[in-house]
Short mmCIF file of C-alpha atoms and ligand atoms in Angstrom, two decimals:
data_model
loop_
_atom_site.label_atom_id
_atom_site.label_comp_id
_atom_site.label_asym_id
_atom_site.label_seq_id
_atom_site.Cartn_x
_atom_site.Cartn_y
_atom_site.Cartn_z
CA UNK A 131 0.00 0.00 0.00
CA UNK A 132 1.15 3.51 -0.76
CA UNK A 133 1.18 6.53 1.47
CA UNK A 134 -2.27 8.12 1.87
CA UNK A 135 -3.10 10.29 -1.11
CA UNK A 136 -2.68 13.97 -0.36
CA UNK A 137 -5.25 14.97 -2.97
CA UNK A 138 -8.04 13.04 -1.27
CA UNK A 139 -10.78 13.53 -0.51
CA UNK A 140 -11.89 15.73 -3.39
CA UNK A 141 -14.87 17.80 -2.33
CA UNK A 142 -17.16 19.66 -4.69
CA UNK A 143 -19.57 22.14 -3.20
CA UNK A 144 -22.32 23.64 -5.35
CA UNK A 145 -20.02 23.54 -8.38
CA UNK A 146 -21.37 25.35 -11.43
CA UNK A 147 -19.77 25.58 -14.86
CA UNK A 148 -21.40 27.84 -17.39
CA UNK A 149 -20.72 28.86 -20.95
CA UNK A 150 -22.82 31.89 -21.71
CA UNK A 151 -26.31 31.25 -20.44
CA UNK A 152 -25.99 27.45 -20.47
CA UNK A 153 -25.10 25.60 -17.27
CA UNK A 154 -22.95 22.60 -18.17
CA UNK A 155 -22.67 21.66 -14.51
CA UNK A 156 -25.42 22.90 -12.27
CA UNK A 157 -24.78 22.87 -8.55
CA UNK A 158 -22.84 19.63 -8.13
CA UNK A 159 -22.07 18.69 -4.53
CA UNK A 160 -20.19 15.46 -4.01
CA UNK A 161 -17.14 13.88 -2.48
CA UNK A 162 -14.53 11.56 -3.98
CA UNK A 163 -13.00 9.42 -1.26
CA UNK A 164 -10.26 6.83 -1.17
CA UNK A 165 -11.40 3.32 -1.98
CA UNK A 166 -13.32 1.64 -4.76
CA UNK A 167 -13.81 3.48 -8.08
CA UNK A 168 -16.45 6.15 -8.51
CA UNK A 169 -18.23 5.69 -11.83
CA UNK A 170 -20.05 8.52 -13.59
CA UNK A 171 -22.94 7.55 -15.83
CA UNK A 172 -25.51 9.59 -17.74
CA UNK A 173 -26.69 10.33 -21.26
CA UNK A 174 -24.54 12.08 -23.88
CA UNK A 175 -24.04 15.68 -22.93
CA UNK A 176 -24.88 15.04 -19.26
CA UNK A 177 -21.65 16.68 -18.10
CA UNK A 178 -19.49 13.67 -17.26
CA UNK A 179 -16.43 14.88 -19.16
CA UNK A 180 -16.81 18.36 -17.73
CA UNK A 181 -17.07 17.00 -14.20
CA UNK A 182 -13.91 14.91 -14.68
CA UNK A 183 -12.06 17.97 -15.97
CA UNK A 184 -13.20 20.04 -13.02
CA UNK A 185 -12.13 17.32 -10.58
CA UNK A 186 -8.77 17.06 -12.36
CA UNK A 187 -8.36 20.82 -11.94
CA UNK A 188 -8.35 21.66 -15.66
CA UNK A 189 -11.53 23.74 -15.57
CA UNK A 190 -12.24 26.20 -12.83
CA UNK A 191 -15.86 26.27 -11.69
CA UNK A 192 -17.78 29.42 -12.57
CA UNK A 193 -19.05 29.33 -9.01
CA UNK A 194 -18.88 26.94 -6.10
CA UNK A 195 -15.87 25.37 -4.46
CA UNK A 196 -13.59 22.44 -5.09
CA UNK A 197 -10.86 21.24 -2.73
CA UNK A 198 -8.27 18.48 -2.96
CA UNK A 199 -7.31 17.14 0.44
CA UNK A 200 -8.67 20.38 1.88
CA UNK A 201 -6.65 22.63 -0.43
CA UNK A 202 -8.29 24.94 -2.95
CA UNK A 203 -5.14 25.24 -5.03
CA UNK A 204 -3.46 21.96 -5.77
CA UNK A 205 -1.40 21.43 -8.95
CA UNK A 206 -2.07 18.08 -10.65
CA UNK A 207 1.21 16.42 -9.68
CA UNK A 208 -0.46 13.41 -8.07
CA UNK A 209 -3.39 13.23 -10.49
CA UNK A 210 -3.68 11.91 -14.02
CA UNK A 211 -6.41 11.85 -16.61
CA UNK A 212 -7.09 9.83 -19.71
CA UNK A 213 -9.21 11.96 -22.01
CA UNK A 214 -12.17 10.72 -23.98
CA UNK A 215 -10.33 11.75 -27.16
CA UNK A 216 -6.69 11.64 -26.19
CA UNK A 217 -4.16 13.65 -28.21
CA UNK A 218 -1.05 11.77 -29.22
CA UNK A 219 2.26 13.61 -29.12
CA UNK A 220 4.17 13.49 -32.41
CA UNK A 221 6.48 10.84 -31.14
CA UNK A 222 6.60 7.07 -31.00
CA UNK A 223 4.37 5.15 -28.59
CA UNK A 224 7.35 4.73 -26.27
CA UNK A 225 8.23 8.41 -26.78
CA UNK A 226 4.80 9.42 -25.53
CA UNK A 227 5.26 7.43 -22.34
CA UNK A 228 8.82 8.70 -21.95
CA UNK A 229 7.54 12.27 -22.12
CA UNK A 230 4.96 11.58 -19.40
CA UNK A 231 7.62 9.96 -17.22
CA UNK A 232 9.93 12.94 -17.67
CA UNK A 233 7.09 15.34 -16.86
CA UNK A 234 6.39 13.35 -13.71
CA UNK A 235 10.04 13.63 -12.67
CA UNK A 236 10.97 9.95 -13.04
CA UNK A 237 14.79 9.71 -13.17
CA UNK A 238 16.23 9.08 -16.63
CA UNK A 239 17.81 5.78 -15.62
CA UNK A 240 14.48 4.29 -14.57
CA UNK A 241 12.49 5.33 -17.62
CA UNK A 242 13.28 2.46 -20.00
CA UNK A 243 12.19 -0.22 -17.52
CA UNK A 244 8.99 1.68 -16.71
CA UNK A 245 8.20 2.11 -20.40
CA UNK A 246 8.58 -1.62 -21.05
CA UNK A 247 6.36 -2.39 -18.06
CA UNK A 248 3.64 0.09 -19.05
CA UNK A 249 3.66 -1.02 -22.69
CA UNK A 250 3.18 -4.60 -21.51
CA UNK A 251 0.46 -3.61 -19.03
CA UNK A 252 -1.71 -2.05 -21.70
CA UNK A 253 -0.94 -4.72 -24.30
CA UNK A 254 1.01 -2.64 -26.81
CA UNK A 255 4.09 -4.87 -27.05
CA UNK A 256 5.67 -4.69 -30.48
CA UNK A 257 4.19 -1.26 -31.22
CA UNK A 258 6.50 0.84 -29.05
CA UNK A 259 8.43 2.32 -31.97
CA UNK A 260 5.44 3.21 -34.12
CA UNK A 261 4.47 6.87 -34.43
CA UNK A 262 1.68 7.24 -31.87
CA UNK A 263 -0.53 9.13 -34.29
CA UNK A 264 -0.53 6.16 -36.65
CA UNK A 265 -1.89 3.73 -34.05
CA UNK A 266 -5.51 2.61 -34.29
CA UNK A 267 -8.16 4.33 -32.17
CA UNK A 268 -8.15 1.55 -29.61
CA UNK A 269 -4.36 1.39 -29.51
CA UNK A 270 -4.21 5.14 -28.96
CA UNK A 271 -6.65 4.81 -26.10
CA UNK A 272 -4.47 2.14 -24.50
CA UNK A 273 -1.41 4.30 -24.97
CA UNK A 274 -3.24 7.20 -23.33
CA UNK A 275 -3.92 4.94 -20.35
CA UNK A 276 -0.25 3.97 -20.17
CA UNK A 277 0.68 7.65 -20.28
CA UNK A 278 -1.71 8.41 -17.43
CA UNK A 279 -0.37 5.49 -15.38
CA UNK A 280 3.17 6.72 -16.05
CA UNK A 281 2.49 9.61 -13.69
CA UNK A 282 1.96 7.06 -10.91
CA UNK A 283 -1.09 9.02 -9.72
CA UNK A 284 -2.97 8.78 -6.45
CA UNK A 285 -6.07 9.88 -8.27
CA UNK A 286 -6.77 8.60 -11.77
CA UNK A 287 -9.53 9.98 -13.98
CA UNK A 288 -10.62 7.86 -16.93
CA UNK A 289 -13.09 9.31 -19.42
CA UNK A 290 -14.81 6.39 -21.17
CA UNK A 291 -11.61 4.31 -21.09
CA UNK A 292 -13.04 1.37 -23.04
CA UNK A 293 -15.27 3.21 -25.49
CA UNK A 294 -13.46 2.02 -28.62
CA UNK A 295 -11.89 -1.17 -27.35
CA UNK A 296 -12.51 -4.77 -28.32
CA UNK A 297 -13.84 -7.17 -25.64
CA UNK A 298 -10.43 -8.58 -24.74
CA UNK A 299 -8.91 -5.11 -24.38
CA UNK A 300 -11.93 -4.01 -22.34
CA UNK A 301 -11.33 -6.89 -19.95
CA UNK A 302 -7.64 -5.99 -19.78
CA UNK A 303 -8.45 -2.38 -18.88
CA UNK A 304 -10.98 -3.42 -16.28
CA UNK A 305 -8.26 -5.61 -14.76
CA UNK A 306 -5.91 -2.63 -14.72
CA UNK A 307 -8.57 -0.58 -12.92
CA UNK A 308 -8.94 -3.34 -10.31
CA UNK A 309 -5.16 -3.67 -9.93
CA UNK A 310 -4.47 0.01 -9.41
CA UNK A 311 -7.43 0.24 -7.05
CA UNK A 312 -5.95 -2.62 -5.03
CA UNK A 313 -2.68 -0.64 -4.89
CA UNK A 314 -4.54 2.27 -3.31
CA UNK A 315 -5.18 4.45 -6.36
CA UNK A 316 -8.54 6.18 -6.46
CA UNK A 317 -10.13 5.76 -9.90
CA UNK A 318 -12.89 8.07 -11.09
CA UNK A 319 -14.26 7.09 -14.47
CA UNK A 320 -17.15 7.64 -16.83
CA UNK A 321 -18.75 4.96 -18.94
CA UNK A 322 -21.83 4.19 -21.01
CA UNK A 323 -21.47 0.49 -20.25
CA UNK A 324 -23.73 -0.14 -17.25
CA UNK A 325 -22.43 -3.69 -16.90
CA UNK A 326 -18.94 -2.27 -16.57
CA UNK A 327 -20.19 0.30 -14.07
CA UNK A 328 -21.69 -2.52 -12.03
CA UNK A 329 -18.51 -4.60 -12.23
CA UNK A 330 -16.12 -1.86 -11.19
CA UNK A 331 -17.92 0.73 -9.14
CA UNK A 332 -17.93 1.30 -5.48
CA UNK A 333 -20.12 4.31 -5.95
CA UNK A 334 -22.16 5.22 -9.00
CA UNK A 335 -23.12 8.78 -9.87
CA UNK A 336 -25.88 9.55 -12.35
CA UNK A 337 -25.67 12.91 -14.10
CA UNK A 338 -28.29 14.44 -16.34
CA UNK A 339 -28.21 17.89 -17.87
CA UNK A 340 -25.46 18.99 -15.54
CA UNK A 341 -27.25 17.93 -12.40
CA UNK A 342 -26.44 15.11 -10.03
CA UNK A 343 -29.57 12.94 -10.11
CA UNK A 344 -28.56 10.13 -7.80
CA UNK A 345 -25.45 8.63 -6.29
CA UNK A 346 -24.84 5.61 -4.15
CA UNK A 347 -23.27 2.15 -3.86
CA UNK A 348 -23.47 0.20 -7.13
CA UNK A 349 -25.63 -2.60 -5.71
CA UNK A 350 -28.27 -0.18 -4.40
CA UNK A 351 -28.15 1.96 -7.52
CA UNK A 352 -29.13 -0.94 -9.75
CA UNK A 353 -31.35 -2.91 -7.34
CA UNK A 354 -33.38 -0.13 -5.80
CA UNK A 355 -33.09 3.16 -7.66
CA UNK A 356 -34.43 6.02 -5.61
CA UNK A 357 -35.55 8.23 -8.45
CA UNK A 358 -37.77 7.73 -11.46
CA UNK A 359 -34.96 9.17 -13.62
CA UNK A 360 -32.52 6.50 -12.48
CA UNK A 361 -35.04 3.71 -13.07
CA UNK A 362 -35.62 4.98 -16.60
CA UNK A 363 -31.89 5.39 -17.27
CA UNK A 364 -31.17 1.81 -16.17
CA UNK A 365 -34.05 0.55 -18.28
CA UNK A 366 -32.55 2.31 -21.30
CA UNK A 367 -35.36 4.81 -21.69
CA UNK A 368 -34.88 8.38 -22.79
CA UNK A 369 -34.44 10.86 -19.95
CA UNK A 370 -36.26 14.16 -20.10
CA UNK B 1 23.00 36.16 -80.02
CA UNK B 2 24.01 34.50 -76.74
CA UNK B 3 24.77 30.84 -76.85
CA UNK B 4 23.89 28.61 -73.93
CA UNK B 5 27.05 26.59 -74.26
CA UNK B 6 29.13 29.47 -73.01
CA UNK B 7 26.83 29.83 -69.98
CA UNK B 8 27.07 26.13 -69.32
CA UNK B 9 30.84 26.27 -69.78
CA UNK B 10 31.07 29.01 -67.17
CA UNK B 11 29.19 26.83 -64.70
CA UNK B 12 30.97 23.58 -65.52
CA UNK B 13 34.47 25.07 -65.67
CA UNK B 14 33.97 26.47 -62.16
CA UNK B 15 34.53 30.06 -63.25
CA UNK B 16 36.00 31.84 -60.20
CA UNK B 17 34.03 35.09 -60.64
CA UNK B 18 30.81 33.19 -60.97
CA UNK B 19 31.46 31.02 -57.93
CA UNK B 20 32.55 33.96 -55.79
CA UNK B 21 29.16 35.49 -56.55
CA UNK B 22 27.35 32.23 -55.71
CA UNK B 23 29.28 31.87 -52.46
CA UNK B 24 28.47 35.42 -51.40
CA UNK B 25 24.80 34.96 -52.24
CA UNK B 26 24.51 31.81 -50.18
CA UNK B 27 26.41 33.34 -47.28
CA UNK B 28 24.13 36.39 -47.33
CA UNK B 29 20.85 34.50 -47.59
CA UNK B 30 21.78 31.83 -45.03
CA UNK B 31 22.89 34.52 -42.56
CA UNK B 32 19.65 36.40 -43.10
CA UNK B 33 17.61 33.22 -42.52
CA UNK B 34 19.63 32.46 -39.40
CA UNK B 35 18.87 35.88 -37.88
CA UNK B 36 15.27 35.74 -39.06
CA UNK B 37 14.90 32.35 -37.38
CA UNK B 38 16.39 33.55 -34.10
CA UNK B 39 13.88 36.40 -34.07
CA UNK B 40 10.94 34.92 -35.95
CA UNK B 41 10.49 31.55 -34.23
CA UNK B 42 10.42 32.91 -30.65
CA UNK B 43 8.21 35.77 -31.77
CA UNK B 44 5.89 33.36 -33.54
CA UNK B 45 5.77 31.18 -30.43
CA UNK B 46 5.00 34.24 -28.33
CA UNK B 47 2.11 35.18 -30.61
CA UNK B 48 0.86 31.61 -30.59
CA UNK B 49 1.02 30.93 -26.86
CA UNK B 50 0.31 34.18 -25.07
CA UNK B 51 -2.70 36.43 -24.87
CA UNK B 52 -2.03 40.14 -24.66
CA UNK B 53 -3.84 43.27 -25.81
CA UNK B 54 -3.07 43.91 -29.44
CA UNK B 55 -2.17 40.29 -30.16
CA UNK B 56 -4.71 39.95 -32.96
CA UNK B 57 -3.39 43.12 -34.54
CA UNK B 58 0.17 41.85 -34.27
CA UNK B 59 -0.86 38.64 -36.04
CA UNK B 60 -2.56 40.51 -38.87
CA UNK B 61 0.45 42.82 -39.23
CA UNK B 62 2.90 39.89 -39.19
CA UNK B 63 0.85 38.17 -41.89
CA UNK B 64 0.70 41.35 -43.96
CA UNK B 65 4.46 41.89 -43.62
CA UNK B 66 5.02 38.56 -45.38
CA UNK B 67 4.21 40.41 -48.56
CA UNK B 68 6.46 43.42 -47.94
CA UNK B 69 7.67 44.87 -51.26
CA UNK B 70 11.45 44.32 -51.26
CA UNK B 71 12.25 47.67 -52.89
CA UNK B 72 10.40 49.49 -50.12
CA UNK B 73 12.33 47.56 -47.48
CA UNK B 74 15.49 48.38 -49.38
CA UNK B 75 14.58 52.04 -49.44
CA UNK B 76 13.76 52.14 -45.73
CA UNK B 77 17.03 50.44 -44.79
CA UNK B 78 18.89 52.71 -47.20
CA UNK B 79 17.45 55.75 -45.41
CA UNK B 80 18.36 54.30 -42.00
CA UNK B 81 21.92 53.45 -43.00
CA UNK B 82 22.71 56.36 -45.30
CA UNK B 83 25.36 58.80 -44.08
CA UNK B 84 22.74 61.28 -42.85
CA UNK B 85 20.38 58.58 -41.50
CA UNK B 86 19.96 57.62 -37.84
CA UNK B 87 22.25 54.59 -38.20
CA UNK B 88 24.59 56.23 -40.70
CA UNK B 89 27.43 56.31 -38.20
CA UNK B 90 27.71 52.52 -38.45
CA UNK B 91 28.99 52.91 -42.00
CA UNK B 92 27.10 49.83 -43.16
CA UNK B 93 25.59 51.12 -46.39
CA UNK B 94 26.81 49.19 -49.46
CA UNK B 95 28.14 46.31 -47.38
CA UNK B 96 27.19 42.65 -47.11
CA UNK B 97 25.93 43.33 -43.58
CA UNK B 98 23.43 45.84 -44.97
CA UNK B 99 22.17 43.24 -47.40
CA UNK B 100 21.84 40.66 -44.64
CA UNK B 101 19.84 43.15 -42.58
CA UNK B 102 17.53 43.88 -45.50
CA UNK B 103 16.93 40.21 -46.21
CA UNK B 104 16.43 39.41 -42.52
CA UNK B 105 13.75 42.12 -42.43
CA UNK B 106 12.05 40.50 -45.41
CA UNK B 107 12.29 36.95 -44.13
CA UNK B 108 11.51 37.43 -40.42
CA UNK B 109 7.77 38.05 -40.97
CA UNK B 110 7.53 34.92 -43.11
CA UNK B 111 9.15 32.75 -40.50
CA UNK B 112 7.27 34.39 -37.62
CA UNK B 113 3.88 34.06 -39.31
CA UNK B 114 4.40 30.46 -40.39
CA UNK B 115 5.87 29.52 -37.00
CA UNK B 116 2.94 31.12 -35.24
CA UNK B 117 0.43 29.14 -37.27
CA UNK B 118 2.32 25.87 -36.83
CA UNK B 119 2.85 26.27 -33.10
CA UNK B 120 -0.68 27.48 -32.46
CA UNK B 121 -2.20 24.49 -34.29
CA UNK B 122 -0.02 22.08 -32.39
CA UNK B 123 -0.82 23.72 -29.11
CA UNK B 124 -4.55 23.42 -29.73
CA UNK B 125 -3.89 19.70 -30.01
CA UNK B 126 -1.51 19.35 -27.05
CA UNK B 127 -3.04 21.86 -24.69
CA UNK B 128 -5.17 19.53 -22.55
CA UNK B 129 -2.53 16.84 -22.33
CA UNK B 130 0.10 19.36 -21.32
CA UNK B 131 -2.15 20.85 -18.67
CA UNK B 132 -2.84 17.34 -17.35
CA UNK B 133 0.88 16.59 -17.25
CA UNK B 134 1.51 19.85 -15.40
CA UNK B 135 4.02 21.09 -17.99
CA UNK B 136 5.51 24.50 -17.16
CA UNK B 137 5.56 27.41 -19.65
CA UNK B 138 9.20 27.02 -20.71
CA UNK B 139 8.98 23.26 -21.20
CA UNK B 140 5.78 23.84 -23.14
CA UNK B 141 7.50 26.12 -25.65
CA UNK B 142 10.44 23.73 -26.00
CA UNK B 143 8.13 20.74 -26.59
CA UNK B 144 6.01 22.56 -29.14
CA UNK B 145 8.99 23.84 -31.12
CA UNK B 146 10.62 20.42 -31.00
CA UNK B 147 7.50 18.52 -32.03
CA UNK B 148 6.80 21.08 -34.78
CA UNK B 149 10.39 20.97 -36.04
CA UNK B 150 9.64 19.37 -39.39
CA UNK B 151 6.98 21.97 -40.22
CA UNK B 152 9.23 24.73 -38.92
CA UNK B 153 12.07 23.61 -41.19
CA UNK B 154 9.66 23.99 -44.10
CA UNK B 155 9.02 27.61 -43.11
CA UNK B 156 12.76 28.28 -42.82
CA UNK B 157 13.20 26.91 -46.33
CA UNK B 158 10.35 29.12 -47.56
CA UNK B 159 12.19 32.06 -46.01
CA UNK B 160 15.44 31.02 -47.64
CA UNK B 161 13.66 30.72 -50.97
CA UNK B 162 12.46 34.28 -50.71
CA UNK B 163 15.87 35.58 -49.64
CA UNK B 164 17.78 33.77 -52.39
CA UNK B 165 15.47 35.00 -55.15
CA UNK B 166 15.23 38.58 -53.93
CA UNK B 167 16.89 41.46 -55.79
CA UNK B 168 15.04 44.72 -55.09
CA UNK B 169 16.17 45.32 -51.52
CA UNK B 170 19.79 44.21 -51.77
CA UNK B 171 20.53 46.11 -54.94
CA UNK B 172 19.52 49.32 -53.13
CA UNK B 173 21.40 48.75 -49.86
CA UNK B 174 24.28 46.71 -51.29
CA UNK B 175 24.96 48.74 -54.39
CA UNK B 176 25.88 45.70 -56.51
CA UNK B 177 29.60 46.39 -56.17
CA UNK B 178 31.73 44.02 -58.22
CA UNK B 179 33.58 41.50 -56.05
CA UNK B 180 32.08 42.91 -52.91
CA UNK B 181 28.30 43.08 -52.82
CA UNK B 182 27.45 41.48 -56.13
CA UNK B 183 25.11 38.52 -55.71
CA UNK B 184 23.47 36.13 -58.12
CA UNK B 185 20.29 38.15 -58.50
CA UNK B 186 21.92 41.56 -58.72
CA UNK B 187 24.51 40.23 -61.15
CA UNK B 188 21.80 38.77 -63.36
CA UNK B 189 20.00 42.13 -63.38
CA UNK B 190 23.20 43.99 -64.26
CA UNK B 191 24.72 41.56 -66.77
CA UNK B 192 21.41 41.29 -68.60
CA UNK B 193 21.18 45.04 -68.96
CA UNK B 194 24.82 45.14 -70.13
CA UNK B 195 24.15 42.37 -72.63
CA UNK B 196 26.59 39.87 -71.05
CA UNK B 197 24.13 37.04 -71.26
CA UNK B 198 26.33 33.96 -70.64
CA UNK B 199 27.13 35.02 -67.05
CA UNK B 200 23.49 35.97 -66.44
CA UNK B 201 22.24 32.67 -67.81
CA UNK B 202 24.86 30.67 -65.90
CA UNK B 203 23.85 32.35 -62.65
CA UNK B 204 20.21 31.86 -63.52
CA UNK B 205 20.76 28.14 -63.93
CA UNK B 206 22.48 27.90 -60.58
CA UNK B 207 19.73 29.92 -58.90
CA UNK B 208 17.08 27.61 -60.30
CA UNK B 209 19.09 24.58 -59.18
CA UNK B 210 19.22 26.04 -55.67
CA UNK B 211 15.47 26.64 -55.66
CA UNK B 212 14.89 23.05 -56.73
CA UNK B 213 17.20 21.77 -54.01
CA UNK B 214 15.34 23.85 -51.41
CA UNK B 215 12.02 22.39 -52.46
CA UNK B 216 13.45 18.90 -52.44
CA UNK B 217 14.70 19.50 -48.90
CA UNK B 218 11.27 20.77 -47.85
CA UNK B 219 9.74 17.62 -49.26
CA UNK B 220 12.27 15.42 -47.48
CA UNK B 221 11.64 17.26 -44.21
CA UNK B 222 7.93 16.60 -44.54
CA UNK B 223 8.41 12.93 -45.34
CA UNK B 224 10.86 12.40 -42.51
CA UNK B 225 8.45 14.16 -40.18
CA UNK B 226 5.60 11.91 -41.23
CA UNK B 227 7.74 8.86 -40.86
CA UNK B 228 8.97 9.58 -37.37
CA UNK B 229 6.17 11.63 -35.90
CA UNK B 230 3.07 10.56 -37.76
N1 ATP C 622 -16.29 24.28 -23.93
C1 ATP C 622 -17.62 24.13 -24.10
N2 ATP C 622 -18.36 25.12 -24.64
C2 ATP C 622 -19.68 24.99 -24.81
N3 ATP C 622 -20.36 23.91 -24.45
C3 ATP C 622 -19.70 22.89 -23.90
C4 ATP C 622 -18.30 22.94 -23.69
N4 ATP C 622 -17.91 21.78 -23.13
C5 ATP C 622 -19.02 21.05 -23.00
N5 ATP C 622 -20.10 21.71 -23.45
C6 ATP C 622 -21.49 21.20 -23.45
O1 ATP C 622 -21.77 20.76 -22.15
C7 ATP C 622 -22.52 19.58 -22.19
C8 ATP C 622 -21.85 18.49 -21.39
O2 ATP C 622 -20.68 18.09 -22.08
P1 ATP C 622 -19.78 16.87 -21.61
O3 ATP C 622 -18.71 16.68 -22.59
O4 ATP C 622 -19.37 17.11 -20.19
O5 ATP C 622 -20.84 15.66 -21.66
P2 ATP C 622 -20.61 14.10 -21.44
O6 ATP C 622 -21.51 13.68 -20.35
O7 ATP C 622 -19.18 13.80 -21.28
O8 ATP C 622 -21.16 13.51 -22.81
P3 ATP C 622 -20.67 12.21 -23.63
O9 ATP C 622 -21.32 11.03 -23.01
O10 ATP C 622 -21.22 12.46 -25.00
O11 ATP C 622 -19.19 12.18 -23.60
C9 ATP C 622 -22.75 19.24 -23.63
O12 ATP C 622 -24.03 19.69 -24.02
C10 ATP C 622 -21.67 20.03 -24.35
O13 ATP C 622 -22.11 20.41 -25.62
MG1 MG C 623 -17.78 12.83 -22.35
#
């Protein structure tokens, strides 16, 4: 087990994000605590990506408060994020990971071993010297995960990490999520795969139109939804 | 009636006058591109990565300056460097340095504008990832310039192309002095008007060869970039 994460818990208090007159996040109050993954679900445009970016510290709330381990200002040295549409640096696959390792302050001498390990972890063996931008969508997504893991974060945000992956790769990534969680890393992820949410989540959070509709332990969320909206969402009906 | 064989003979026999002119031209244009790069790339990066009042105006002006008429630049530098001008005391008029200054002035906006576009596009792509990796401002600039290097080389070559082909500015500030400030383009202009066509044609052939080589290099830079960076 690692030392307790300094960035935890992450508290959001009445967080609002607006562009113009539209509220993308509308008064979100929640807490991300150490332990099992928190999984964000909700329809397209619900605000999942925006919430992950706020929690990562990339977007400042228009109003409301966010703190990491009690601090309002906390540079993302112990946090990492895998974006929904990751950008590949114009380097090889290994070069992308090397850059992340350097940015995280990993000593030069240790980088090669870490790269080999991370490449193996995400199943990209044999592709390390390919230009990252030439990899397939799924391969790029795996590389983005390796790059996020390279930072050895306490808090790991994954935005639809398996959206374009084949079933085997999806299983592999779910295993990675379980492994890092077992090592004491807090994972916060979004997904449209409710089965995956059920498999991985400690807590599930349902967002809709920028509002937090319901949150709670995965078992309760699926077995006894407290709101009509949640029941409909689980049943695959359109939310209004 | 000029015959091309004599022009070709001049080139093939390695005529010393002709090659002195070629050497001077290359020295002048390469120096100008070097200075223009040292000024233009950082300035382009600054325009691409910072937000300050008047930035948009600076971008429009930099883009407009790409099309500066060389004779006007020549005239302006002539006035600055002439004996009674503000920089007259430097005694630079009708020297190679004056020509390098004039060409650097012409080429800097090209390099700055192209560098700005390249770096800004790349930053739009990298921005989120760099923020997530907590990359500081200096490292950010270094990464962007490094990762954009193949495109940037293309803009340097574009700048060199303009410098090498230019005649209006350097003929004014350099004076086209035989053996001293005579370059390929100014020599062609002069020899043609004097009717000494073989030298003019010989220099013309070399100039075209240089332009072709530049474009080949630009192409190679792009291919290498695609190969290694995708
Ligand atoms: N920078 C922005 N400017 C304007 N609108 C934005 C911006 N970012 C997000 N939005 C809008 O906010 C809403 C929420 O976007 P967000 O990306 O957080 O949704 P999401 O839940 O991640 O959706 P998906 O499941 O499709 O990924 C959307 O309607 C989106 O159009
Ligand atoms: Mg999203």
